[in-house]
Each structure stands twice: as C-alpha cells, then as structure tokens.
PDB file of C-alpha atoms in Angstrom:
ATOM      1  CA  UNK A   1     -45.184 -70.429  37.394  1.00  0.00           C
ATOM      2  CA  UNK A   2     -46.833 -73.707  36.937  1.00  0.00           C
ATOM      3  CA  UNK A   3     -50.238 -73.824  34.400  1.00  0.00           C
ATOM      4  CA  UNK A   4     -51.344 -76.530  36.357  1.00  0.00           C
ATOM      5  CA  UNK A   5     -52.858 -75.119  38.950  1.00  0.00           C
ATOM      6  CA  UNK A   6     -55.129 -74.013  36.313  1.00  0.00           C
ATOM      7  CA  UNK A   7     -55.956 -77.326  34.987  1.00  0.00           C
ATOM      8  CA  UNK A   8     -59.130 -79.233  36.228  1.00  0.00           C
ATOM      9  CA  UNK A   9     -62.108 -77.348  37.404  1.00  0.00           C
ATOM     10  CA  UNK A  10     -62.762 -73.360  38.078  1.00  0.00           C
ATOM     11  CA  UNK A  11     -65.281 -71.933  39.604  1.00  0.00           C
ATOM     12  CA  UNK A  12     -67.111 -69.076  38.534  1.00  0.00           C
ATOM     13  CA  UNK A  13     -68.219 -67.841  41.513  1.00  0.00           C
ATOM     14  CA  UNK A  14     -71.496 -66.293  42.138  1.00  0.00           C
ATOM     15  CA  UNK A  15     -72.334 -62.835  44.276  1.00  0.00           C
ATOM     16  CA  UNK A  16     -74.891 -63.714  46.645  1.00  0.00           C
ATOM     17  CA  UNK A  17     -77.427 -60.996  47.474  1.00  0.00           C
ATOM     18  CA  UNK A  18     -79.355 -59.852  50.910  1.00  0.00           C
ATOM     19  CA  UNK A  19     -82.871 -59.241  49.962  1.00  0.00           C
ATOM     20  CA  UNK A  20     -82.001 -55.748  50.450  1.00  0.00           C
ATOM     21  CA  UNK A  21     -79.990 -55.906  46.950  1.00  0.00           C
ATOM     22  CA  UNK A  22     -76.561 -55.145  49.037  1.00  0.00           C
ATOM     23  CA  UNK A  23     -73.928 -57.957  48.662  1.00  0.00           C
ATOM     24  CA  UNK A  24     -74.280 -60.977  51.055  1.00  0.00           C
ATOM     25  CA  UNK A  25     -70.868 -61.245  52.437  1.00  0.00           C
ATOM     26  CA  UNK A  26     -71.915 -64.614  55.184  1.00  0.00           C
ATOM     27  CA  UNK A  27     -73.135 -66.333  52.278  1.00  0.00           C
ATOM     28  CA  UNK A  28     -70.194 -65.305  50.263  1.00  0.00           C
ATOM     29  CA  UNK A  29     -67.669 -66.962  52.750  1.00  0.00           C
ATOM     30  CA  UNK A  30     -69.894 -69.927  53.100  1.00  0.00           C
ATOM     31  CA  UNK A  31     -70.046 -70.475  49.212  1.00  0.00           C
ATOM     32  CA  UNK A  32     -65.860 -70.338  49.091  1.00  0.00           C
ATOM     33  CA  UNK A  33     -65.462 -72.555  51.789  1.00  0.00           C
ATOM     34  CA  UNK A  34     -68.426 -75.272  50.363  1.00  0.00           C
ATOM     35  CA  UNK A  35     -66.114 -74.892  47.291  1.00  0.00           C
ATOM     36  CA  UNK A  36     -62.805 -75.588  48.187  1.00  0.00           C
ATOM     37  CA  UNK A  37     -63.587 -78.111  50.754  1.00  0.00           C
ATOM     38  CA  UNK A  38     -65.636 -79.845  48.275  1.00  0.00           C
ATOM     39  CA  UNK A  39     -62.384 -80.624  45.945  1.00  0.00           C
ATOM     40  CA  UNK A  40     -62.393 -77.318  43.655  1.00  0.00           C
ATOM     41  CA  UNK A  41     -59.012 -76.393  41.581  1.00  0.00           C
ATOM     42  CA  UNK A  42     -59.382 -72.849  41.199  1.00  0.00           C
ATOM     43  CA  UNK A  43     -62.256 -70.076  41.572  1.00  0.00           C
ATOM     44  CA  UNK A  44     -62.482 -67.218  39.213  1.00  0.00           C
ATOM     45  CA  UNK A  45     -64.009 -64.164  40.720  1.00  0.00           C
ATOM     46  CA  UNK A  46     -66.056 -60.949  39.051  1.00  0.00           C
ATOM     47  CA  UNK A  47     -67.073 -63.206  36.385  1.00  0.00           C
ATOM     48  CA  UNK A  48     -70.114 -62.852  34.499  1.00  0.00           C
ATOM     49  CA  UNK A  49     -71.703 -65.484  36.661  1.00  0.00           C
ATOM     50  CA  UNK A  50     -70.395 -63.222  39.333  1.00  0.00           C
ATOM     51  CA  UNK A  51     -72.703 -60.607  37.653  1.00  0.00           C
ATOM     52  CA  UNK A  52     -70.145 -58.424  37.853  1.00  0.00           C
ATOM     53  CA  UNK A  53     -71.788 -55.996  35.570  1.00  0.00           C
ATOM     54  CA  UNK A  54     -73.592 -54.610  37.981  1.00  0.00           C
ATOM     55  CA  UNK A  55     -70.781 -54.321  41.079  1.00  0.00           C
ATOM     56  CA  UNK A  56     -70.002 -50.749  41.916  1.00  0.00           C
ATOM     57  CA  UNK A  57     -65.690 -50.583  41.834  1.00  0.00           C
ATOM     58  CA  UNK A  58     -65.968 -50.226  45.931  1.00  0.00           C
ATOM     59  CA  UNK A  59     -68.270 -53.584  45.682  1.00  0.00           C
ATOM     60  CA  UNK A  60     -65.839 -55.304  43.485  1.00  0.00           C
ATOM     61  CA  UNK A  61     -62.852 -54.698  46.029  1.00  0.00           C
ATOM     62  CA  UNK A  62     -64.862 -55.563  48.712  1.00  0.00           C
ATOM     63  CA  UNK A  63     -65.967 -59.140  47.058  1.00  0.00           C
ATOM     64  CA  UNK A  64     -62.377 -59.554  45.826  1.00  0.00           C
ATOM     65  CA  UNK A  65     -60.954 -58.993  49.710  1.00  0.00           C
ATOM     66  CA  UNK A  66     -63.516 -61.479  51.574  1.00  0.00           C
ATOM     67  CA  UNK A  67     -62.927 -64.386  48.759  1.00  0.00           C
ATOM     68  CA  UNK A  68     -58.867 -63.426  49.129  1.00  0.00           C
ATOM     69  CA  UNK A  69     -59.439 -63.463  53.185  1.00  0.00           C
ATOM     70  CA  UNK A  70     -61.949 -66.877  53.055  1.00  0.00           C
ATOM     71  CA  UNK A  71     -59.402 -69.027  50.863  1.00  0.00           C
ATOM     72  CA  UNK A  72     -56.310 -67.854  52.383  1.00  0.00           C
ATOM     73  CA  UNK A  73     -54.363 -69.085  50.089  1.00  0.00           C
ATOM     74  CA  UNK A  74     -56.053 -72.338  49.788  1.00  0.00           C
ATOM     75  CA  UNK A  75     -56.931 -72.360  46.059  1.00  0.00           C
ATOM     76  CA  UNK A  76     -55.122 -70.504  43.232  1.00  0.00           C
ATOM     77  CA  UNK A  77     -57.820 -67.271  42.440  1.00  0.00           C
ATOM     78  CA  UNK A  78     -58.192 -65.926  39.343  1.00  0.00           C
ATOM     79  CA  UNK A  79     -59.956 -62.334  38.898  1.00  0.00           C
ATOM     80  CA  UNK A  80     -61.870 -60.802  35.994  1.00  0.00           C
ATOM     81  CA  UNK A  81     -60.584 -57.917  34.350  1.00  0.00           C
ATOM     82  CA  UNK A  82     -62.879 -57.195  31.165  1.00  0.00           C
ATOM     83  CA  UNK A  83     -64.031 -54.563  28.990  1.00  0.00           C
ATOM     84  CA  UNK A  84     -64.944 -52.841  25.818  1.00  0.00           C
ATOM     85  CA  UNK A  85     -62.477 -49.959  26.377  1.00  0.00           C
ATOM     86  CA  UNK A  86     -58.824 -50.859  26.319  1.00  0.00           C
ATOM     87  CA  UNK A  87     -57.792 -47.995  28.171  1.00  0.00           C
ATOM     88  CA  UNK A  88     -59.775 -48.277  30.606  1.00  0.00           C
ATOM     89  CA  UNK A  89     -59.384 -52.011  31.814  1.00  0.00           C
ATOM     90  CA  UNK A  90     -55.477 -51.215  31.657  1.00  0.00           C
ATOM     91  CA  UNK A  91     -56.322 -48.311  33.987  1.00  0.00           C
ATOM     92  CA  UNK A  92     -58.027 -51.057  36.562  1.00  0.00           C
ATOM     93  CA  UNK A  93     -55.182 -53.364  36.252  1.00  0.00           C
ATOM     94  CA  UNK A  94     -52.816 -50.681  36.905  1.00  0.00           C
ATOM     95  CA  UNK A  95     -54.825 -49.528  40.292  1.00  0.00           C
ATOM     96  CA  UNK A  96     -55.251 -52.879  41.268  1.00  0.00           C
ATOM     97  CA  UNK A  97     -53.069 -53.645  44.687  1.00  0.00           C
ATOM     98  CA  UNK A  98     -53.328 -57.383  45.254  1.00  0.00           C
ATOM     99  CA  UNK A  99     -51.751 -59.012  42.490  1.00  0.00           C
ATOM    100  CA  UNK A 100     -49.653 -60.422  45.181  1.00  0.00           C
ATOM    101  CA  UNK A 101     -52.943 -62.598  46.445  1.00  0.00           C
ATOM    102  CA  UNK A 102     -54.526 -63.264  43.035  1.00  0.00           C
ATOM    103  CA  UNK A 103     -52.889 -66.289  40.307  1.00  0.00           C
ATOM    104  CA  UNK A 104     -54.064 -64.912  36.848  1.00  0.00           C
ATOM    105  CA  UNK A 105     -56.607 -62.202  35.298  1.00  0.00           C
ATOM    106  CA  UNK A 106     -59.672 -63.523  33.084  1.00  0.00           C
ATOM    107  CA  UNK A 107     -60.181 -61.091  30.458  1.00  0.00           C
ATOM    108  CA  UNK A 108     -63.536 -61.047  28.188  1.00  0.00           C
ATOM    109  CA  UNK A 109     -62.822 -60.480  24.671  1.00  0.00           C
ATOM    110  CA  UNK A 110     -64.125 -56.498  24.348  1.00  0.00           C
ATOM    111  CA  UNK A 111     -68.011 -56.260  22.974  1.00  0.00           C
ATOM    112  CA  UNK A 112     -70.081 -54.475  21.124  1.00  0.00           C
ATOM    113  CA  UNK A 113     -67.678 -52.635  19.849  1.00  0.00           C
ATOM    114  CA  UNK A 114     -67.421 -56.046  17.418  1.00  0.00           C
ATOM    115  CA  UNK A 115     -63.839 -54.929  16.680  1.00  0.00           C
ATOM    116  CA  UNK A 116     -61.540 -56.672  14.111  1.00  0.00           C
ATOM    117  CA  UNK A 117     -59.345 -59.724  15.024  1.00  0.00           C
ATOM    118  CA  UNK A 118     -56.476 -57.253  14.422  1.00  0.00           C
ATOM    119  CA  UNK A 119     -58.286 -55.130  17.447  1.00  0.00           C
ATOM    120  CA  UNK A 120     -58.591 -57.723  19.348  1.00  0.00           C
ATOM    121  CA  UNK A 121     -55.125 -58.573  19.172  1.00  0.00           C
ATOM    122  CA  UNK A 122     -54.083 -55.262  20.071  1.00  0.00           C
ATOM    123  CA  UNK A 123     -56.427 -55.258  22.958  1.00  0.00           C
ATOM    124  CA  UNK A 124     -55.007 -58.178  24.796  1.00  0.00           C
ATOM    125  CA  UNK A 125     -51.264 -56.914  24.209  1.00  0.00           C
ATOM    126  CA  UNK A 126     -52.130 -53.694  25.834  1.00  0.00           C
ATOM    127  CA  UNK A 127     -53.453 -55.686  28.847  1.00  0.00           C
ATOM    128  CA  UNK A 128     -50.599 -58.463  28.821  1.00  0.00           C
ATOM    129  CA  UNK A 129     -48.596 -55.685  28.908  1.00  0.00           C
ATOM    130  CA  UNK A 130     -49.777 -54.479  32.242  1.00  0.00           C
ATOM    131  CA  UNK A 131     -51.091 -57.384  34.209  1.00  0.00           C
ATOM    132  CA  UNK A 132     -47.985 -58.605  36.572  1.00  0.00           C
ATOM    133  CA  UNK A 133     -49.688 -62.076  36.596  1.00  0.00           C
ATOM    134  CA  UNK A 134     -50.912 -64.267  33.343  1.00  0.00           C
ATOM    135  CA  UNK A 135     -53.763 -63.625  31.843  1.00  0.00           C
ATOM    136  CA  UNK A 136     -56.568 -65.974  30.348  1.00  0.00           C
ATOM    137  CA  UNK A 137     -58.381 -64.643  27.581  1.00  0.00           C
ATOM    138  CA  UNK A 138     -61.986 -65.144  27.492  1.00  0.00           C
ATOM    139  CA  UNK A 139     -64.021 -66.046  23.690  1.00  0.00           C
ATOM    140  CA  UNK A 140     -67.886 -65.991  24.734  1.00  0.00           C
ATOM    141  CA  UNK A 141     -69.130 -64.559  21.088  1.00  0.00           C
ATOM    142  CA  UNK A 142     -72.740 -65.245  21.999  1.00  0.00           C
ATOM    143  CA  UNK A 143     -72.762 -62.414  24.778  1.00  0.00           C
ATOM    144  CA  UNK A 144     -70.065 -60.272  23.561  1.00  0.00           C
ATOM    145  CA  UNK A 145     -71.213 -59.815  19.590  1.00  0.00           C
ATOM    146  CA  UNK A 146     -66.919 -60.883  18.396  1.00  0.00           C
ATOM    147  CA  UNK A 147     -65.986 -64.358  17.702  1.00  0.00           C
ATOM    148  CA  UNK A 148     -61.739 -64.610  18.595  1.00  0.00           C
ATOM    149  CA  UNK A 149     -60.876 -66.865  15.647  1.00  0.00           C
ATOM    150  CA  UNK A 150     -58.398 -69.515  16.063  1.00  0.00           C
ATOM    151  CA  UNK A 151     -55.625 -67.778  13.917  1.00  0.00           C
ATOM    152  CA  UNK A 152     -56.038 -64.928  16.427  1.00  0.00           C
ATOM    153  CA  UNK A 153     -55.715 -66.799  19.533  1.00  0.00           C
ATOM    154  CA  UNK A 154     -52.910 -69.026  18.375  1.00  0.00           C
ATOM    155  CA  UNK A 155     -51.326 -65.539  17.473  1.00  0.00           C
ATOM    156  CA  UNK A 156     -52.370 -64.216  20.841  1.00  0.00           C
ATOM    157  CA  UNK A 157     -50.806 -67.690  22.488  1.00  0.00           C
ATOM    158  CA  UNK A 158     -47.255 -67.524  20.265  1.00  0.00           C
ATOM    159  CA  UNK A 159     -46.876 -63.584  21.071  1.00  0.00           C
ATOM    160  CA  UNK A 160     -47.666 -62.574  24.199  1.00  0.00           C
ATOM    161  CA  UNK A 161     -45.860 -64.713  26.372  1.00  0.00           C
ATOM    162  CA  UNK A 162     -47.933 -63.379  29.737  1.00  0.00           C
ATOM    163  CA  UNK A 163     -51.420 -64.721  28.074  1.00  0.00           C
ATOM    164  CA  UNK A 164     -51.441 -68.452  29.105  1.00  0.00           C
ATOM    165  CA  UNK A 165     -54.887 -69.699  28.488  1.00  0.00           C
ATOM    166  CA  UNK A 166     -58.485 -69.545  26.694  1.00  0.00           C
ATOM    167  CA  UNK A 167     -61.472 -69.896  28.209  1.00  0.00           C
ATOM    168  CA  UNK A 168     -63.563 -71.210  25.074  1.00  0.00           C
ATOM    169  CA  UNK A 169     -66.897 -70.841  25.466  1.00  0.00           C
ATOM    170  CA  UNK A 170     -67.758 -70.113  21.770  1.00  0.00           C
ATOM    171  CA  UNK A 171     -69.558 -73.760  20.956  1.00  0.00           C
ATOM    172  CA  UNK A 172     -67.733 -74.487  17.783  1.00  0.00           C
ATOM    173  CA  UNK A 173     -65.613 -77.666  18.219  1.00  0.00           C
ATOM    174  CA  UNK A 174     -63.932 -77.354  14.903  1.00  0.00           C
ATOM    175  CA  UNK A 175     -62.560 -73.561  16.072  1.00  0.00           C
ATOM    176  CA  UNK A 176     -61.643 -75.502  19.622  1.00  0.00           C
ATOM    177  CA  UNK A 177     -59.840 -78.166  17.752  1.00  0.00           C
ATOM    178  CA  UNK A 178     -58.035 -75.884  15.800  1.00  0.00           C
ATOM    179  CA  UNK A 179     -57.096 -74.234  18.734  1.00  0.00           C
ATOM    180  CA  UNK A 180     -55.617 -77.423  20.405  1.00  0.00           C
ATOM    181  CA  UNK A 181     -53.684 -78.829  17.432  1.00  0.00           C
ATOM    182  CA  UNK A 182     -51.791 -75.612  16.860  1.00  0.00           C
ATOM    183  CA  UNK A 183     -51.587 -73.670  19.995  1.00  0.00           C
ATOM    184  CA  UNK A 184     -47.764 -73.770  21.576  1.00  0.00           C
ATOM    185  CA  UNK A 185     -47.448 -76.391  24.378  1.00  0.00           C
ATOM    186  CA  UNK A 186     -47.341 -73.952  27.112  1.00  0.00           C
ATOM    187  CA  UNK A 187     -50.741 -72.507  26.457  1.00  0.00           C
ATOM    188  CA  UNK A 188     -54.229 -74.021  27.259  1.00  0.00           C
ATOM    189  CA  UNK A 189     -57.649 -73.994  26.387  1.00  0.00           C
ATOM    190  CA  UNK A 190     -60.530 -74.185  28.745  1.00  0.00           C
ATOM    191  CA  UNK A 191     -63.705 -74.728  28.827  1.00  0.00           C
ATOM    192  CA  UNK A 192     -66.401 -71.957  28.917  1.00  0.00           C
ATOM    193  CA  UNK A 193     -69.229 -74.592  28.402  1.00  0.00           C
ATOM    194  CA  UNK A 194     -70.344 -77.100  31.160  1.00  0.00           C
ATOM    195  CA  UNK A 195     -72.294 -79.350  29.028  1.00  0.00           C
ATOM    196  CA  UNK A 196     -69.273 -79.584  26.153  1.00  0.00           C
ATOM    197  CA  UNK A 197     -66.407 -80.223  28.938  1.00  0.00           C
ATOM    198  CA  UNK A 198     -66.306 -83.949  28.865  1.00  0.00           C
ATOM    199  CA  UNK A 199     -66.115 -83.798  25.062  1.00  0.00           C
ATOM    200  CA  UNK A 200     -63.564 -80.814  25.424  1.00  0.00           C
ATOM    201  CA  UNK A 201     -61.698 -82.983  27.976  1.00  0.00           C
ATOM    202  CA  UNK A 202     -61.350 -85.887  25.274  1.00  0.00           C
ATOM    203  CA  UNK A 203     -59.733 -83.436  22.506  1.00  0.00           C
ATOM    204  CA  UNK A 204     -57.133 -81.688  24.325  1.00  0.00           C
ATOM    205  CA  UNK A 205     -58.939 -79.152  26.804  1.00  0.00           C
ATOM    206  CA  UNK A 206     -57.022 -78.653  30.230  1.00  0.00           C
ATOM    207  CA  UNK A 207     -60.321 -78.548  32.015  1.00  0.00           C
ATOM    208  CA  UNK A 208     -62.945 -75.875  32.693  1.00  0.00           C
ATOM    209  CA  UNK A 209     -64.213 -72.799  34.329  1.00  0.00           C
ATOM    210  CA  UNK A 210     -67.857 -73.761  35.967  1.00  0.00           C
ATOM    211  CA  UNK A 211     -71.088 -72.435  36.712  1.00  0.00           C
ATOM    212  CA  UNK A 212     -72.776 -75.385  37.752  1.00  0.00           C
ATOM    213  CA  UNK A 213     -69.718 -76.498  39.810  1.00  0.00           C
ATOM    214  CA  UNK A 214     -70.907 -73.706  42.365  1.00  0.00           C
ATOM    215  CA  UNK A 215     -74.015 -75.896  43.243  1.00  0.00           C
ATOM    216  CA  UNK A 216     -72.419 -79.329  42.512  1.00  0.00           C
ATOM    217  CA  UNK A 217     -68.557 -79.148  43.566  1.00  0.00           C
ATOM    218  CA  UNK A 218     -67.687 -82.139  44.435  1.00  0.00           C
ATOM    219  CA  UNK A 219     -69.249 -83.912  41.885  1.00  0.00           C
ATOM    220  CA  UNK A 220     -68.891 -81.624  38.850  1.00  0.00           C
ATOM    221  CA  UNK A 221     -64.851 -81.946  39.560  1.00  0.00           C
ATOM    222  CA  UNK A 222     -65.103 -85.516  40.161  1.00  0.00           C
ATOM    223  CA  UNK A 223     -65.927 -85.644  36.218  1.00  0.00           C
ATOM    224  CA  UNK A 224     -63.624 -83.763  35.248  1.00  0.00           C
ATOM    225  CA  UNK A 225     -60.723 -85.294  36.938  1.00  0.00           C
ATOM    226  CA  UNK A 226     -62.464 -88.857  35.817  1.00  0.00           C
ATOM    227  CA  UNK A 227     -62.218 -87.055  32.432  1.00  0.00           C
ATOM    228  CA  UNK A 228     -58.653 -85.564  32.599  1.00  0.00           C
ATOM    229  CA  UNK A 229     -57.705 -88.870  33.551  1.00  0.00           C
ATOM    230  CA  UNK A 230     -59.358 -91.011  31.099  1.00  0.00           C
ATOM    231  CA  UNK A 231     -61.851 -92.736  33.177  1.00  0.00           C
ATOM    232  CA  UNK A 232     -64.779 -94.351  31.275  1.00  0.00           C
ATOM    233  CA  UNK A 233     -66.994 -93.157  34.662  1.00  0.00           C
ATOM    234  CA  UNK A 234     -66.917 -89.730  33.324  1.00  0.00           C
ATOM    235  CA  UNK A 235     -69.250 -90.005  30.428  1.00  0.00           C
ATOM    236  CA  UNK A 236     -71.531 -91.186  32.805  1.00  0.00           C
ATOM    237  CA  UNK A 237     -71.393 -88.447  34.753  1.00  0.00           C
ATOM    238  CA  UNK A 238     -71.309 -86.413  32.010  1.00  0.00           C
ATOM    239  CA  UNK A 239     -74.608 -87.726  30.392  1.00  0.00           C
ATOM    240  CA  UNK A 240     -75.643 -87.379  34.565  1.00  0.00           C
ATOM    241  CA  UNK A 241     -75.467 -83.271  34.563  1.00  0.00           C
ATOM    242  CA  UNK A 242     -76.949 -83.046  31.108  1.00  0.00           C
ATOM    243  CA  UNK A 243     -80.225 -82.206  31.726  1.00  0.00           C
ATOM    244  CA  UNK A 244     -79.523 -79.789  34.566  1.00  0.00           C
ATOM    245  CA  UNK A 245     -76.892 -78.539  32.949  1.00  0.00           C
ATOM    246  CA  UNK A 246     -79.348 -77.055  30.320  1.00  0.00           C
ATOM    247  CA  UNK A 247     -81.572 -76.458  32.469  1.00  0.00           C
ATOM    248  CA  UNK A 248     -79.589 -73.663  34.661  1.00  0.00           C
ATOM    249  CA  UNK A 249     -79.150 -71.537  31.485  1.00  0.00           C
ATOM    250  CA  UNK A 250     -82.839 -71.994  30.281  1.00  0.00           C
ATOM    251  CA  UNK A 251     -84.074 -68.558  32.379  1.00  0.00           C
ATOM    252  CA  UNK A 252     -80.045 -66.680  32.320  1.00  0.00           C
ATOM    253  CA  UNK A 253     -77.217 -67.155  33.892  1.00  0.00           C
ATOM    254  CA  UNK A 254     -77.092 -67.384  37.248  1.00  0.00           C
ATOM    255  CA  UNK A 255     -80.196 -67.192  38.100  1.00  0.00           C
ATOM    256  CA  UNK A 256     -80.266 -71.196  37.649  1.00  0.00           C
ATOM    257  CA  UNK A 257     -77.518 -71.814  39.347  1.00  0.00           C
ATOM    258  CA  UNK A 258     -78.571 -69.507  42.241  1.00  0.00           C
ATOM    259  CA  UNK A 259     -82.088 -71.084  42.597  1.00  0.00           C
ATOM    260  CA  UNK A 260     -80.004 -74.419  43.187  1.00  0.00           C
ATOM    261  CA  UNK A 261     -77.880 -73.226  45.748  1.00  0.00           C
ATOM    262  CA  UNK A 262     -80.859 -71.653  47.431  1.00  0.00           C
ATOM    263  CA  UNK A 263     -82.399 -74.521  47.200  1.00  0.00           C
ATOM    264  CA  UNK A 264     -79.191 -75.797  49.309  1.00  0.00           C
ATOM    265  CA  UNK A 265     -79.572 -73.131  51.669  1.00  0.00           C
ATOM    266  CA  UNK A 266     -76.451 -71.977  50.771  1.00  0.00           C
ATOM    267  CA  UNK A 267     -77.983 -68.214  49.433  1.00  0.00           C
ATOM    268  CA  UNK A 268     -80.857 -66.372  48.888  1.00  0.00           C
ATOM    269  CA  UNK A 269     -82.251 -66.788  46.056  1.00  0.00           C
ATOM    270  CA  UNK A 270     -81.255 -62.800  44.796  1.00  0.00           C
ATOM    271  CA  UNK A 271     -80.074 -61.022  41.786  1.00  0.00           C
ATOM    272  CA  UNK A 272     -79.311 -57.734  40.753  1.00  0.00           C
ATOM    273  CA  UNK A 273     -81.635 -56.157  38.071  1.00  0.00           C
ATOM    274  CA  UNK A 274     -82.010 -56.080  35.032  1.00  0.00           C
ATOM    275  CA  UNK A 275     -81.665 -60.100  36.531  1.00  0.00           C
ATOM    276  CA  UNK A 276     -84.678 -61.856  37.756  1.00  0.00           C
ATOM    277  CA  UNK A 277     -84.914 -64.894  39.522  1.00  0.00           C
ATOM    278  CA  UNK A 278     -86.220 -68.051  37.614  1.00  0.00           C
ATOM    279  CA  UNK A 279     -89.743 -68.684  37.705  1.00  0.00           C
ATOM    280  CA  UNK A 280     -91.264 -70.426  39.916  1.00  0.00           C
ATOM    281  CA  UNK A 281     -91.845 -73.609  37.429  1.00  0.00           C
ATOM    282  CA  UNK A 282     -88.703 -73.654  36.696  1.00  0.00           C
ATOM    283  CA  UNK A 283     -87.405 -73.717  39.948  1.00  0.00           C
ATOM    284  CA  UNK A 284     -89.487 -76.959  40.545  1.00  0.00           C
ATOM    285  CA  UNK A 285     -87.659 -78.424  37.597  1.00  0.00           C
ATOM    286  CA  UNK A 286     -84.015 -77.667  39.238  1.00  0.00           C
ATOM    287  CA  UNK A 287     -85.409 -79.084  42.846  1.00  0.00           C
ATOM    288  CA  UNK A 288     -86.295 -82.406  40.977  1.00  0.00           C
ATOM    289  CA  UNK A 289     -83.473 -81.983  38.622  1.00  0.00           C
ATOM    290  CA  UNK A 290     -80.864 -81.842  41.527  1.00  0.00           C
ATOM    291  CA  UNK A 291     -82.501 -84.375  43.700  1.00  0.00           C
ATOM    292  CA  UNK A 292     -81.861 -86.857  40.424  1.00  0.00           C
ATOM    293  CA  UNK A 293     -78.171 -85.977  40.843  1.00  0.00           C
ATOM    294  CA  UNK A 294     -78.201 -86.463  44.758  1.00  0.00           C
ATOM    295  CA  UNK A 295     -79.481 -90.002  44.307  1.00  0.00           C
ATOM    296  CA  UNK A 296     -76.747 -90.598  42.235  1.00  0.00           C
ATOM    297  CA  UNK A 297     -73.753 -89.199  43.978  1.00  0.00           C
TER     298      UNK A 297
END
C-alpha cells in the first residue's frame, strides 16, 4: 500500500438533505463528482462534517454505497468508523462488507468517556486489530473532551503497524511538531484544521482532510499542492481563505459550509437537528465572502 494516496487534500464530505429531512442522494452524486473532477485527492465519508451522528446504520450504508458507486474507483475513499465504545465500533468494522471498495478507516479518538492515554491506546489496538485496511486516527479534543498526546500517538504510530496516519485537528502546534519530529517515517500527520494547513504544510504535515474544500475544490487543493510543493503562491492563497475559513465554523460545522454550496446550487441548504442552518446574516457574509474568492480564482 502506498500512503500517498493519502497525501494532499481530503474531503470531508457533507450529507445533503431533501427538505423532507431524508438524505438527498442527486445532490450527493453531484457533490462527489464536483469533487473529484475539481482535482480532489481523497474524500472521507461519515465524518463529522458528514453529520454522521445523526445517520441511522441503514442511512450510513446507503450514503457509503452511492459515494462507492459515484467515484468508481476514481479517488481513494476513506470511511469513518468512530466511537466511545470499543466494542462496539469493532462490532461495525467486523459487519462491514466493502472493505474491498474503501482505502482506510478514520477513527475519532472515543469521547466523553475522557479516558486515559493508556485507554486510548488500547482502544485503537482493538480496532487496528480488526480493520483489514489502515486506519487514521482522529485527535479533535475540542469536540470529543480527550486530548491524544504526542507520546501516545507516536506510541500508537511505532506499535500498531495497521494505523498509518493522524488527522490533527487539536490546534496546538507544539503537540503537532512533536508529532512530526518523532513519528516513524511511514506514518503521517494530517491536518484537521483548514485555516492551520498551510502552516501545517511548512512543518512536516502530509496535507489535510477539508471542510471547506467541499465548496472550494479546486482551489482549496490548489494550495495545498502549491504548499506541499513549496510554492510561495500558497501563502497567498492561504491568507485568501482566511476569512471564510473562519467564517464557516462561526454558526457549527457544516452548516457554513452547506450555506456555501447552496449558495452554488449544489444542495439545499438542510441539516439534521439538533443542527440549524446559519442565520440569515450570516449567510450574507459567506455570499460576499465567496464571491471575494471567485474574483480571485
């Protein structure tokens, strides 16, 4: 297996919505096809941007089997397999019958529970141990209430050979740095955090998993191959998305990010409760906010 098909920019993919609540499946194939024909490495399904939390199990098979039929094969996928209760998420990986159409698992460090690094290190064994594809580990303390701490994850990255990859979305560029100067060379670190890729990008980071690459493709993954690359364009760019950037998460995530592509007439602008849609002053903001990035594409 090569890790770079995982380097550059991920997708994670949003679930668009009929106004009926049930999943929009026509807008679903459209979004995967703007994606990969817009330049796209990777997408990363059932993420939280993918509001997975509130997919029945037949919902998240169905979503899983249009993306899998829309990319055929196209783009590596990667699929979210997360959870507070080991068992459990071992249970769905061993049910799971199309690990022969999916790349890798994503795998959200377990919350609430706040367990102990020693938990957590026991968490992601058990699932290495049953995924029959790598597994990236996911660090997003600020929703899940458990910080992985470098020592863990360069544990995690030395031990269990299947686990490949962080996603580091934990804001703390000394723990990221820490990461990349002693992590084994096989194993990468991501980024979880739009607005800190480019700066990622310069220290070491492989690349990223996006949410505003859903409503900016082509131009988000311009940056960060300009980035990868070391092209002085991308800070630019970088400073370019800035503003929008923050302004996506200001009201959740993705109910920015959907009131772009809405805007794009891509999807309706739906979520699932206990998700709202942005208000309506923000949603001015992102219309003039992504009109500033289509005059400079």
């Amino acid at each position: 297996m090569t890790l770079n098909k995982f380097e550059g920019t991920g997708i994670a993919i949003i679930t668009p919505f009929l106004d009926n609540g049930d999943v929009d499946f026509d807008s679903l194939h459209k979004l995967v096809d703007f994606q990969i024909t817009n330049g796209v490495n990777y997408l990363v399904v059932l993420g939280t941007t993918g509001e997975a939390a509130t997919l029945s199990k037949d919902e998240k098979a169905a979503v899983i089997n249009a993306i899998i039929e829309t990319n055929n094969n196209r783009v590596p996928l990667v699929v979210g397999f997360g959870g507070n209760n080991t068992r459990e998420v071992v249970e769905q990986i061993n049910q799971f019958n199309s690990f022969d159409k999916i790349d890798a698992i994503l795998s959200v460090a377990p919350y609430y529970n706040k367990p102990s690094q020693e938990g957590i290190f026991q968490h992601y064994k058990e699932i290495a141990s049953a995924s029959p594809v790598p597994v990236i580990i996911y660090n997003v303390p600020g929703r899940t209430g458990v910080n992985i701490n470098a020592d863990t994850t360069i544990r995690i990255a030395n031990e269990l050979n299947n686990v490949i990859a962080v996603k580091e979305a934990s804001g703390n560029m000394e723990q990221i740095m820490q990461i990349i100067k002693d992590k084994p060379d096989h194993f990468m670190l991501i980024s979880g955090d739009d607005a800190l890729t480019y700066p990622m990008i310069q220290l070491g980071a492989s690349g990223v998993i996006s949410v505003i690459g859903n409503a900016f493709p082509n131009e988000f993954s311009s940056m960060v191959t300009q980035a990868l690359e070391r092209k002085s364009e991308a800070l630019q760019t970088h400073y370019h998305f800035f503003d929008i950037i923050k302004a996506i998460f200001e009201e959740g995530n993705p109910a920015g990010v959907k009131a772009i592509l809405h805007q794009k007439e891509i999807i309706l602008n739906n979520l699932r409760l206990p998700l709202v849609p942005v208000s309506e002053s923000l949603y001015k903001k992102l219309h003039n906010l992504k009109e500033e990035i289509n005059s400079m594409a």
